[in-house]
Amino acid sequence: MTNTITTDLGEGHPIDAADAELTSANDAAQLIGESCLTDGPVGRVGLEIEAHCFDLAAPERRPAWDQISSVIADVGVLPGASLITVEPGGAVELSGPPADDVVSAITAMAGDRAVLRSAFAEAGLGLVLLGADPLRPAKRINPGDRYRAMEQFFEASQTGAAGAAMMTSTASVQVNLEAGPEAGWAARLRLAHALGPTLVAIAANSPLLGGKFTGWRSSRQWVWSQLDSARCGPVLGVDGEDPAGEWARYALKAPVMLVHPTPEMDAVPVTDWVPFADWADGSVLLGDRRPTVADLDYHLTTLFPPVRPRRFLEIRYLDSVPDADWPALVFTLATLLDDPGAAEIAAEACEPLATAWDRAAQTGLGDRRLRDAAIRCVAAAAERAPAALQESMARLMRSVEQGRAPADGFSDRVVRNGIATAVTELAQGVQ
């Protein structure tokens, strides 16, 4: 769960094993399969929320790395213990520790969001919850070697524009859930994937990118769809009966993005298409050597499917949405996966739409079938909502019944006031 597992293989493999050389792709597959899911009860929830950082006086300007870092340095420990990090384009992310249940996770994250918003406002900056930056061109400000090397990789793979937009202009709400009992892994992973298009349509909140309407309600999902499916596409195959095995096969087929020639050296891009399996088998040597367990672990951090197994399930397909919306969205997703009755309803409603990712991102709830599925899913969650979330759930239910996602409200605001004003209003907390 968030912040309790620092690496994919770390708990199952001692640190002194990290330098061990892999002898074959089968060796790598076994390590991945043994480590990717943890058998246990459902219930705990971790949240990660990204927000674009804007200068309140000049929203067209991207605040500098040092300016953002200075604000964060003065924040101190947040009441809910979320960690604060900065994405390549300056988006600020809160990563909360795992909570015992979804309501506790929501409450803690909302408190941390309030403290962070106040700190940035005092510095003349605003944090905007949108799935994509509607105003500024893609630009990296994070000086980390990982992100510099990722830029070079995307350029070499002919996806430079999409890669830059993904890294520096998109933001999400990520929900981390336990993998659950081993006997239910296949059904649980299938449902997590099948829910994707319907939840993408509900959460769509990025109708603009880089100063223009894109024609997509979720431009964030559109950007991700332009990257190679070997790294960013869904993991599960046709039947999804062996999620651990399918994740191992996915990871081994995916091309190596970055390597560290030595542990002390910065990451460097791999500009040729080298599946990790070829490196592990010795068909190709990178840095004149075979990979180590540490290299495999790092490779897994460069894979970005919509649902990523990291002992827990990292659900990555939601746009960042406003503070009035994300609590209900998070509760809906967690309930549909963790409550058996709600999961049964969700599976029936969403599995026929399980591959409609592009339709969901472009048309959203304007598609009748997606809207009908969304109504059934949100209604199932709303019936199970505690008193503290009933108002938020009722708001989400009304929006879904009307076929409106957050993108529609933001589009209306842009048409009415212009992009810069719309962004500034959101940065100032104007509803």
Short mmCIF file of C-alpha atoms in Angstrom, two decimals:
data_model
loop_
_atom_site.label_atom_id
_atom_site.label_comp_id
_atom_site.label_asym_id
_atom_site.label_seq_id
_atom_site.Cartn_x
_atom_site.Cartn_y
_atom_site.Cartn_z
CA MET A 1 0.00 0.00 0.00
CA THR A 2 1.11 3.58 -0.51
CA ASN A 3 4.35 4.51 1.28
CA THR A 4 4.70 1.12 2.97
CA ILE A 5 6.28 -0.63 0.02
CA THR A 6 9.20 1.21 -1.49
CA THR A 7 9.95 -1.30 -4.22
CA ASP A 8 8.09 -4.03 -6.03
CA LEU A 9 10.48 -6.75 -4.94
CA GLY A 10 11.80 -5.24 -1.73
CA GLU A 11 9.81 -7.19 0.83
CA GLY A 12 10.30 -10.60 -0.75
CA HIS A 13 13.98 -10.13 -1.59
CA PRO A 14 16.57 -8.87 0.89
CA ILE A 15 18.55 -5.76 0.02
CA ASP A 16 21.73 -7.80 -0.37
CA ALA A 17 19.99 -9.74 -3.16
CA ALA A 18 19.38 -6.58 -5.21
CA ASP A 19 22.78 -6.89 -6.89
CA ALA A 20 22.22 -10.53 -7.81
CA GLU A 21 22.39 -11.06 -11.56
CA LEU A 22 19.37 -12.58 -13.29
CA THR A 23 20.25 -15.70 -15.23
CA SER A 24 17.24 -15.85 -17.56
CA ALA A 25 13.86 -14.37 -18.43
CA ASN A 26 12.27 -17.27 -16.56
CA ASP A 27 14.18 -16.20 -13.45
CA ALA A 28 12.81 -12.69 -13.84
CA ALA A 29 9.28 -13.97 -14.46
CA GLN A 30 9.38 -16.03 -11.28
CA LEU A 31 10.49 -13.04 -9.21
CA ILE A 32 7.74 -10.86 -10.64
CA GLY A 33 5.03 -13.48 -10.21
CA GLU A 34 6.00 -14.16 -6.61
CA SER A 35 6.11 -10.50 -5.66
CA CYS A 36 3.38 -8.62 -7.51
CA LEU A 37 0.32 -9.43 -5.37
CA THR A 38 -0.12 -9.97 -1.64
CA ASP A 39 -2.69 -12.43 -0.31
CA GLY A 40 -4.82 -10.81 2.39
CA PRO A 41 -8.08 -9.09 3.25
CA VAL A 42 -9.44 -6.06 1.42
CA GLY A 43 -10.21 -2.80 3.17
CA ARG A 44 -7.13 -0.62 3.39
CA VAL A 45 -6.99 2.31 0.97
CA GLY A 46 -4.21 4.68 -0.05
CA LEU A 47 -4.74 7.85 -2.09
CA GLU A 48 -2.50 9.96 -4.29
CA ILE A 49 -3.72 13.26 -5.74
CA GLU A 50 -1.85 15.44 -8.23
CA ALA A 51 -2.59 19.14 -8.75
CA HIS A 52 -1.16 21.52 -11.34
CA CYS A 53 0.70 24.47 -9.79
CA PHE A 54 -0.12 27.94 -11.16
CA ASP A 55 1.13 31.43 -10.43
CA LEU A 56 -1.99 33.35 -9.34
CA ALA A 57 -0.66 36.60 -10.84
CA ALA A 58 0.56 35.08 -14.11
CA PRO A 59 -1.16 31.75 -14.85
CA GLU A 60 0.63 31.41 -18.19
CA ARG A 61 3.94 31.11 -16.30
CA ARG A 62 5.13 27.77 -14.97
CA PRO A 63 6.51 28.27 -11.42
CA ALA A 64 10.16 27.36 -11.09
CA TRP A 65 11.45 24.24 -9.34
CA ASP A 66 13.15 26.25 -6.60
CA GLN A 67 9.99 28.26 -5.92
CA ILE A 68 7.82 25.16 -5.52
CA SER A 69 10.47 23.37 -3.48
CA SER A 70 10.77 26.33 -1.12
CA VAL A 71 7.05 26.30 -0.36
CA ILE A 72 7.07 22.55 0.29
CA ALA A 73 10.10 22.84 2.58
CA ASP A 74 8.12 25.16 4.87
CA VAL A 75 5.01 22.98 5.07
CA GLY A 76 6.34 20.48 7.59
CA VAL A 77 4.60 17.25 8.51
CA LEU A 78 1.02 17.16 7.30
CA PRO A 79 -1.74 16.09 9.73
CA GLY A 80 -2.62 13.03 7.65
CA ALA A 81 1.07 12.18 7.07
CA SER A 82 0.90 12.49 3.27
CA LEU A 83 4.21 12.83 1.47
CA ILE A 84 4.65 15.77 -0.90
CA THR A 85 6.47 15.29 -4.20
CA VAL A 86 6.77 17.30 -7.40
CA GLU A 87 6.05 15.85 -10.83
CA PRO A 88 8.24 16.64 -13.87
CA GLY A 89 6.14 19.64 -14.97
CA GLY A 90 5.69 21.08 -11.48
CA ALA A 91 2.44 19.37 -10.51
CA VAL A 92 2.37 18.77 -6.77
CA GLU A 93 1.41 15.32 -5.53
CA LEU A 94 0.15 14.24 -2.13
CA SER A 95 0.66 10.54 -1.38
CA GLY A 96 -1.22 9.41 1.68
CA PRO A 97 -0.30 6.44 3.88
CA PRO A 98 -2.68 3.49 3.82
CA ALA A 99 -5.79 3.99 5.92
CA ASP A 100 -7.91 1.24 7.43
CA ASP A 101 -10.90 2.12 5.23
CA VAL A 102 -11.86 4.42 2.40
CA VAL A 103 -13.62 7.03 4.54
CA SER A 104 -10.56 7.41 6.76
CA ALA A 105 -8.36 7.77 3.68
CA ILE A 106 -10.65 10.46 2.26
CA THR A 107 -10.79 12.38 5.54
CA ALA A 108 -7.01 12.35 5.97
CA MET A 109 -6.36 13.40 2.37
CA ALA A 110 -8.91 16.23 2.54
CA GLY A 111 -7.16 17.59 5.63
CA ASP A 112 -3.74 17.45 4.01
CA ARG A 113 -5.09 19.07 0.84
CA ALA A 114 -6.42 22.00 2.90
CA VAL A 115 -3.07 22.60 4.61
CA LEU A 116 -1.17 22.38 1.31
CA ARG A 117 -3.56 24.73 -0.51
CA SER A 118 -3.16 27.32 2.24
CA ALA A 119 0.64 27.12 2.16
CA PHE A 120 0.76 27.58 -1.61
CA ALA A 121 -1.78 30.41 -1.53
CA GLU A 122 0.42 32.33 0.92
CA ALA A 123 3.20 32.08 -1.66
CA GLY A 124 0.95 33.39 -4.45
CA LEU A 125 0.48 29.96 -6.01
CA GLY A 126 -2.62 27.87 -6.61
CA LEU A 127 -3.10 24.11 -6.92
CA VAL A 128 -5.58 23.18 -9.63
CA LEU A 129 -7.23 19.76 -9.86
CA LEU A 130 -7.59 19.08 -13.60
CA GLY A 131 -6.65 16.00 -15.58
CA ALA A 132 -4.53 18.05 -17.99
CA ASP A 133 -2.95 21.50 -18.01
CA PRO A 134 -5.38 23.54 -20.10
CA LEU A 135 -3.16 26.56 -20.62
CA ARG A 136 0.60 26.04 -20.76
CA PRO A 137 2.74 24.08 -23.23
CA ALA A 138 4.49 20.97 -21.96
CA LYS A 139 7.74 21.77 -20.16
CA ARG A 140 9.83 19.88 -17.63
CA ILE A 141 11.05 21.76 -14.55
CA ASN A 142 11.99 18.80 -12.32
CA PRO A 143 15.77 18.44 -12.77
CA GLY A 144 15.88 14.75 -11.80
CA ASP A 145 17.96 12.47 -13.99
CA ARG A 146 15.08 9.99 -14.30
CA TYR A 147 12.83 12.52 -16.00
CA ARG A 148 15.57 13.88 -18.22
CA ALA A 149 16.29 10.35 -19.42
CA MET A 150 12.58 9.65 -19.91
CA GLU A 151 12.35 12.69 -22.19
CA GLN A 152 15.20 11.31 -24.28
CA PHE A 153 13.57 7.87 -24.43
CA PHE A 154 10.26 9.25 -25.68
CA GLU A 155 12.01 11.38 -28.30
CA ALA A 156 13.94 8.37 -29.57
CA SER A 157 10.78 6.25 -29.70
CA GLN A 158 8.91 8.83 -31.82
CA THR A 159 6.48 9.70 -29.02
CA GLY A 160 8.21 12.84 -27.83
CA ALA A 161 5.15 15.10 -27.79
CA ALA A 162 2.90 12.58 -26.06
CA GLY A 163 5.65 11.65 -23.61
CA ALA A 164 6.28 15.28 -22.71
CA ALA A 165 2.57 15.92 -22.25
CA MET A 166 2.17 12.81 -20.11
CA MET A 167 5.07 13.76 -17.83
CA THR A 168 4.47 17.50 -17.51
CA SER A 169 0.83 18.25 -18.36
CA THR A 170 -1.32 15.48 -16.86
CA ALA A 171 -2.56 14.85 -13.34
CA SER A 172 -4.59 12.11 -11.70
CA VAL A 173 -6.33 10.79 -8.63
CA GLN A 174 -4.76 7.41 -7.89
CA VAL A 175 -6.50 4.86 -5.68
CA ASN A 176 -4.47 2.07 -4.11
CA LEU A 177 -6.36 -0.98 -2.88
CA GLU A 178 -5.30 -4.28 -1.39
CA ALA A 179 -4.96 -7.19 -3.82
CA GLY A 180 -7.32 -9.23 -1.65
CA PRO A 181 -7.47 -12.99 -1.07
CA GLU A 182 -5.50 -14.99 -3.62
CA ALA A 183 -8.53 -17.04 -4.65
CA GLY A 184 -10.22 -13.87 -5.87
CA TRP A 185 -7.29 -12.22 -7.66
CA ALA A 186 -8.44 -13.06 -11.19
CA ALA A 187 -11.98 -11.74 -10.71
CA ARG A 188 -10.73 -8.69 -8.82
CA LEU A 189 -8.18 -7.74 -11.48
CA ARG A 190 -10.72 -8.31 -14.26
CA LEU A 191 -13.18 -6.01 -12.52
CA ALA A 192 -10.54 -3.34 -11.85
CA HIS A 193 -9.83 -3.28 -15.60
CA ALA A 194 -13.47 -3.55 -16.66
CA LEU A 195 -14.39 -0.56 -14.52
CA GLY A 196 -11.79 1.56 -16.30
CA PRO A 197 -13.75 3.00 -19.23
CA THR A 198 -16.85 3.72 -17.13
CA LEU A 199 -14.81 5.42 -14.41
CA VAL A 200 -12.80 7.34 -17.04
CA ALA A 201 -16.10 8.71 -18.36
CA ILE A 202 -17.32 9.67 -14.88
CA ALA A 203 -14.03 11.33 -13.91
CA ALA A 204 -13.26 13.01 -17.26
CA ASN A 205 -11.87 16.45 -16.39
CA SER A 206 -9.44 17.50 -19.10
CA PRO A 207 -11.19 18.95 -22.16
CA LEU A 208 -8.27 21.27 -22.96
CA LEU A 209 -4.54 20.76 -23.33
CA GLY A 210 -1.91 23.40 -23.98
CA GLY A 211 -4.39 26.20 -24.66
CA LYS A 212 -6.82 24.34 -26.92
CA PHE A 213 -9.96 22.23 -26.76
CA THR A 214 -8.89 18.77 -27.92
CA GLY A 215 -12.30 17.25 -28.69
CA TRP A 216 -11.78 14.76 -25.83
CA ARG A 217 -13.42 15.00 -22.44
CA SER A 218 -10.37 13.27 -20.95
CA SER A 219 -7.35 14.60 -22.80
CA ARG A 220 -5.28 12.93 -20.12
CA GLN A 221 -6.47 9.49 -21.26
CA TRP A 222 -6.01 10.54 -24.89
CA VAL A 223 -2.37 11.43 -24.18
CA TRP A 224 -1.75 8.09 -22.49
CA SER A 225 -3.32 6.27 -25.45
CA GLN A 226 -0.66 7.73 -27.76
CA LEU A 227 2.17 6.06 -25.86
CA ASP A 228 3.23 2.50 -26.64
CA SER A 229 0.75 -0.09 -25.42
CA ALA A 230 3.61 -2.41 -24.38
CA ARG A 231 4.29 0.03 -21.53
CA CYS A 232 0.99 1.84 -20.99
CA GLY A 233 -1.75 -0.51 -22.19
CA PRO A 234 -3.90 -2.75 -19.97
CA VAL A 235 -2.17 -5.78 -18.51
CA LEU A 236 -4.79 -8.50 -18.69
CA GLY A 237 -5.12 -10.80 -21.68
CA VAL A 238 -8.22 -12.47 -23.04
CA ASP A 239 -9.34 -14.45 -20.01
CA GLY A 240 -7.44 -12.78 -17.16
CA GLU A 241 -7.27 -16.05 -15.21
CA ASP A 242 -3.63 -15.64 -14.18
CA PRO A 243 -3.03 -11.98 -13.27
CA ALA A 244 0.40 -12.56 -11.71
CA GLY A 245 1.57 -14.52 -14.76
CA GLU A 246 0.13 -11.97 -17.15
CA TRP A 247 1.88 -9.13 -15.33
CA ALA A 248 5.16 -11.06 -15.57
CA ARG A 249 4.67 -11.58 -19.31
CA TYR A 250 3.72 -7.92 -19.78
CA ALA A 251 6.80 -6.73 -17.90
CA LEU A 252 9.16 -9.00 -19.79
CA LYS A 253 7.82 -7.97 -23.20
CA ALA A 254 7.99 -4.26 -22.37
CA PRO A 255 11.08 -2.47 -23.69
CA VAL A 256 13.68 -1.29 -21.21
CA MET A 257 13.34 2.47 -20.83
CA LEU A 258 16.19 3.46 -18.52
CA VAL A 259 19.26 1.85 -16.98
CA HIS A 260 21.81 2.87 -14.39
CA PRO A 261 25.25 1.86 -15.74
CA THR A 262 26.36 1.66 -12.11
CA PRO A 263 24.30 2.22 -8.95
CA GLU A 264 26.03 5.57 -8.47
CA MET A 265 25.41 6.87 -12.01
CA ASP A 266 22.39 8.77 -13.30
CA ALA A 267 19.73 6.97 -15.33
CA VAL A 268 20.37 6.84 -19.07
CA PRO A 269 17.76 6.07 -21.76
CA VAL A 270 17.77 2.90 -23.85
CA THR A 271 17.03 4.22 -27.32
CA ASP A 272 16.73 0.83 -29.04
CA TRP A 273 13.72 -1.45 -28.53
CA VAL A 274 15.02 -4.03 -26.05
CA PRO A 275 12.39 -6.18 -24.30
CA PHE A 276 13.46 -6.88 -20.75
CA ALA A 277 13.29 -10.60 -21.56
CA ASP A 278 16.07 -10.18 -24.13
CA TRP A 279 18.28 -8.44 -21.59
CA ALA A 280 17.59 -11.11 -18.96
CA ASP A 281 18.30 -13.95 -21.41
CA GLY A 282 21.56 -12.34 -22.50
CA SER A 283 20.44 -11.80 -26.11
CA VAL A 284 21.26 -8.14 -25.59
CA LEU A 285 23.63 -6.72 -23.00
CA LEU A 286 22.97 -3.23 -21.67
CA GLY A 287 25.99 -1.60 -20.10
CA ASP A 288 27.90 -4.75 -21.09
CA ARG A 289 26.09 -6.82 -18.49
CA ARG A 290 22.93 -8.74 -17.68
CA PRO A 291 20.31 -7.17 -15.42
CA THR A 292 20.25 -7.51 -11.66
CA VAL A 293 17.24 -7.83 -9.38
CA ALA A 294 17.56 -4.08 -8.79
CA ASP A 295 17.38 -3.47 -12.55
CA LEU A 296 14.21 -5.55 -12.75
CA ASP A 297 12.70 -3.63 -9.86
CA TYR A 298 13.53 -0.33 -11.56
CA HIS A 299 12.11 -1.55 -14.86
CA LEU A 300 8.77 -2.22 -13.17
CA THR A 301 8.62 1.42 -12.05
CA THR A 302 8.78 2.50 -15.71
CA LEU A 303 5.64 0.56 -16.69
CA PHE A 304 2.42 2.56 -16.54
CA PRO A 305 -0.63 0.38 -17.21
CA PRO A 306 -4.03 1.61 -16.02
CA VAL A 307 -3.96 -0.99 -13.21
CA ARG A 308 -0.49 -1.79 -11.89
CA PRO A 309 0.17 -4.65 -9.44
CA ARG A 310 2.59 -3.53 -6.72
CA ARG A 311 1.61 -6.11 -4.11
CA PHE A 312 -1.48 -3.89 -3.85
CA LEU A 313 -3.47 -2.61 -6.86
CA GLU A 314 -2.45 0.80 -8.12
CA ILE A 315 -5.45 2.17 -10.06
CA ARG A 316 -4.18 4.92 -12.30
CA TYR A 317 -6.94 5.78 -14.79
CA LEU A 318 -8.80 8.65 -13.08
CA ASP A 319 -8.38 12.29 -14.04
CA SER A 320 -7.63 14.69 -11.21
CA VAL A 321 -11.01 16.17 -10.25
CA PRO A 322 -12.12 19.03 -7.95
CA ASP A 323 -12.26 18.77 -4.18
CA ALA A 324 -16.05 18.68 -4.39
CA ASP A 325 -15.87 15.56 -6.57
CA TRP A 326 -12.93 13.34 -5.72
CA PRO A 327 -14.23 12.03 -2.35
CA ALA A 328 -17.35 10.58 -4.02
CA LEU A 329 -15.29 9.29 -6.95
CA VAL A 330 -12.82 7.55 -4.64
CA PHE A 331 -15.59 6.07 -2.50
CA THR A 332 -17.35 4.78 -5.61
CA LEU A 333 -14.27 3.04 -6.98
CA ALA A 334 -13.26 1.50 -3.66
CA THR A 335 -16.82 0.32 -2.95
CA LEU A 336 -17.27 -1.24 -6.37
CA LEU A 337 -14.15 -3.32 -5.85
CA ASP A 338 -14.27 -4.07 -2.12
CA ASP A 339 -17.99 -4.59 -1.44
CA PRO A 340 -19.12 -7.97 -2.86
CA GLY A 341 -22.67 -6.84 -3.67
CA ALA A 342 -21.52 -3.65 -5.37
CA ALA A 343 -18.82 -5.59 -7.23
CA GLU A 344 -21.42 -7.95 -8.66
CA ILE A 345 -23.50 -5.02 -9.94
CA ALA A 346 -20.41 -3.30 -11.36
CA ALA A 347 -19.20 -6.40 -13.17
CA GLU A 348 -22.55 -6.88 -14.89
CA ALA A 349 -22.76 -3.19 -15.83
CA CYS A 350 -19.18 -2.61 -16.97
CA GLU A 351 -17.73 -5.79 -18.44
CA PRO A 352 -19.44 -5.23 -21.85
CA LEU A 353 -17.60 -1.88 -21.96
CA ALA A 354 -14.25 -3.14 -20.68
CA THR A 355 -12.32 -2.18 -23.83
CA ALA A 356 -14.06 1.14 -24.59
CA TRP A 357 -11.18 3.29 -23.33
CA ASP A 358 -11.06 5.70 -26.28
CA ARG A 359 -14.83 6.06 -26.47
CA ALA A 360 -14.96 6.87 -22.76
CA ALA A 361 -12.17 9.42 -23.03
CA GLN A 362 -13.61 11.17 -26.06
CA THR A 363 -17.37 10.99 -25.56
CA GLY A 364 -17.57 10.41 -21.83
CA LEU A 365 -21.07 10.19 -20.40
CA GLY A 366 -22.43 11.43 -23.71
CA ASP A 367 -22.31 7.77 -24.72
CA ARG A 368 -25.60 6.18 -23.63
CA ARG A 369 -24.12 2.80 -22.72
CA LEU A 370 -21.38 4.36 -20.61
CA ARG A 371 -23.90 6.66 -18.92
CA ASP A 372 -26.21 3.73 -18.11
CA ALA A 373 -23.30 1.76 -16.64
CA ALA A 374 -22.17 4.81 -14.68
CA ILE A 375 -25.65 5.33 -13.21
CA ARG A 376 -25.80 1.72 -12.02
CA CYS A 377 -22.31 1.87 -10.52
CA VAL A 378 -22.73 5.18 -8.71
CA ALA A 379 -26.15 4.15 -7.42
CA ALA A 380 -24.68 0.95 -5.99
CA ALA A 381 -21.98 2.95 -4.19
CA ALA A 382 -24.40 5.65 -3.02
CA GLU A 383 -26.59 3.04 -1.31
CA ARG A 384 -23.57 2.07 0.77
CA ALA A 385 -22.27 5.57 1.55
CA PRO A 386 -21.97 6.67 5.19
CA ALA A 387 -23.66 9.86 6.34
CA ALA A 388 -20.46 11.88 5.96
CA LEU A 389 -20.38 11.21 2.21
CA GLN A 390 -24.06 11.22 1.31
CA GLU A 391 -24.05 14.83 0.10
CA SER A 392 -20.98 14.24 -2.07
CA MET A 393 -22.46 11.03 -3.45
CA ALA A 394 -25.78 12.74 -4.20
CA ARG A 395 -23.90 15.42 -6.15
CA LEU A 396 -22.08 12.76 -8.17
CA MET A 397 -25.33 10.87 -8.79
CA ARG A 398 -27.01 14.01 -10.16
CA SER A 399 -24.10 14.73 -12.48
CA VAL A 400 -24.00 11.20 -13.85
CA GLU A 401 -27.77 11.12 -14.42
CA GLN A 402 -27.45 14.37 -16.36
CA GLY A 403 -24.60 12.91 -18.42
CA ARG A 404 -22.17 15.53 -17.14
CA ALA A 405 -18.59 15.00 -15.98
CA PRO A 406 -16.31 17.63 -14.38
CA ALA A 407 -14.98 18.38 -17.88
CA ASP A 408 -18.35 19.82 -18.88
CA GLY A 409 -18.40 22.30 -16.02
CA PHE A 410 -14.84 23.40 -16.72
CA SER A 411 -15.58 23.78 -20.44
CA ASP A 412 -18.54 26.03 -19.59
CA ARG A 413 -16.29 28.16 -17.39
CA VAL A 414 -13.66 28.48 -20.13
CA VAL A 415 -16.23 29.48 -22.75
CA ARG A 416 -17.66 32.05 -20.36
CA ASN A 417 -14.45 33.58 -19.00
CA GLY A 418 -11.47 32.41 -21.06
CA ILE A 419 -8.83 29.83 -20.16
CA ALA A 420 -6.55 32.00 -18.00
CA THR A 421 -9.42 33.36 -15.93
CA ALA A 422 -10.98 29.92 -15.54
CA VAL A 423 -7.68 28.49 -14.30
CA THR A 424 -7.12 31.41 -11.90
CA GLU A 425 -10.60 30.99 -10.46
CA LEU A 426 -9.95 27.32 -9.78
CA ALA A 427 -6.54 28.15 -8.29
CA GLN A 428 -8.23 30.61 -5.93
CA GLY A 429 -10.87 28.07 -4.93
CA VAL A 430 -13.76 29.80 -6.71
CA GLN A 431 -16.54 27.23 -7.24
#
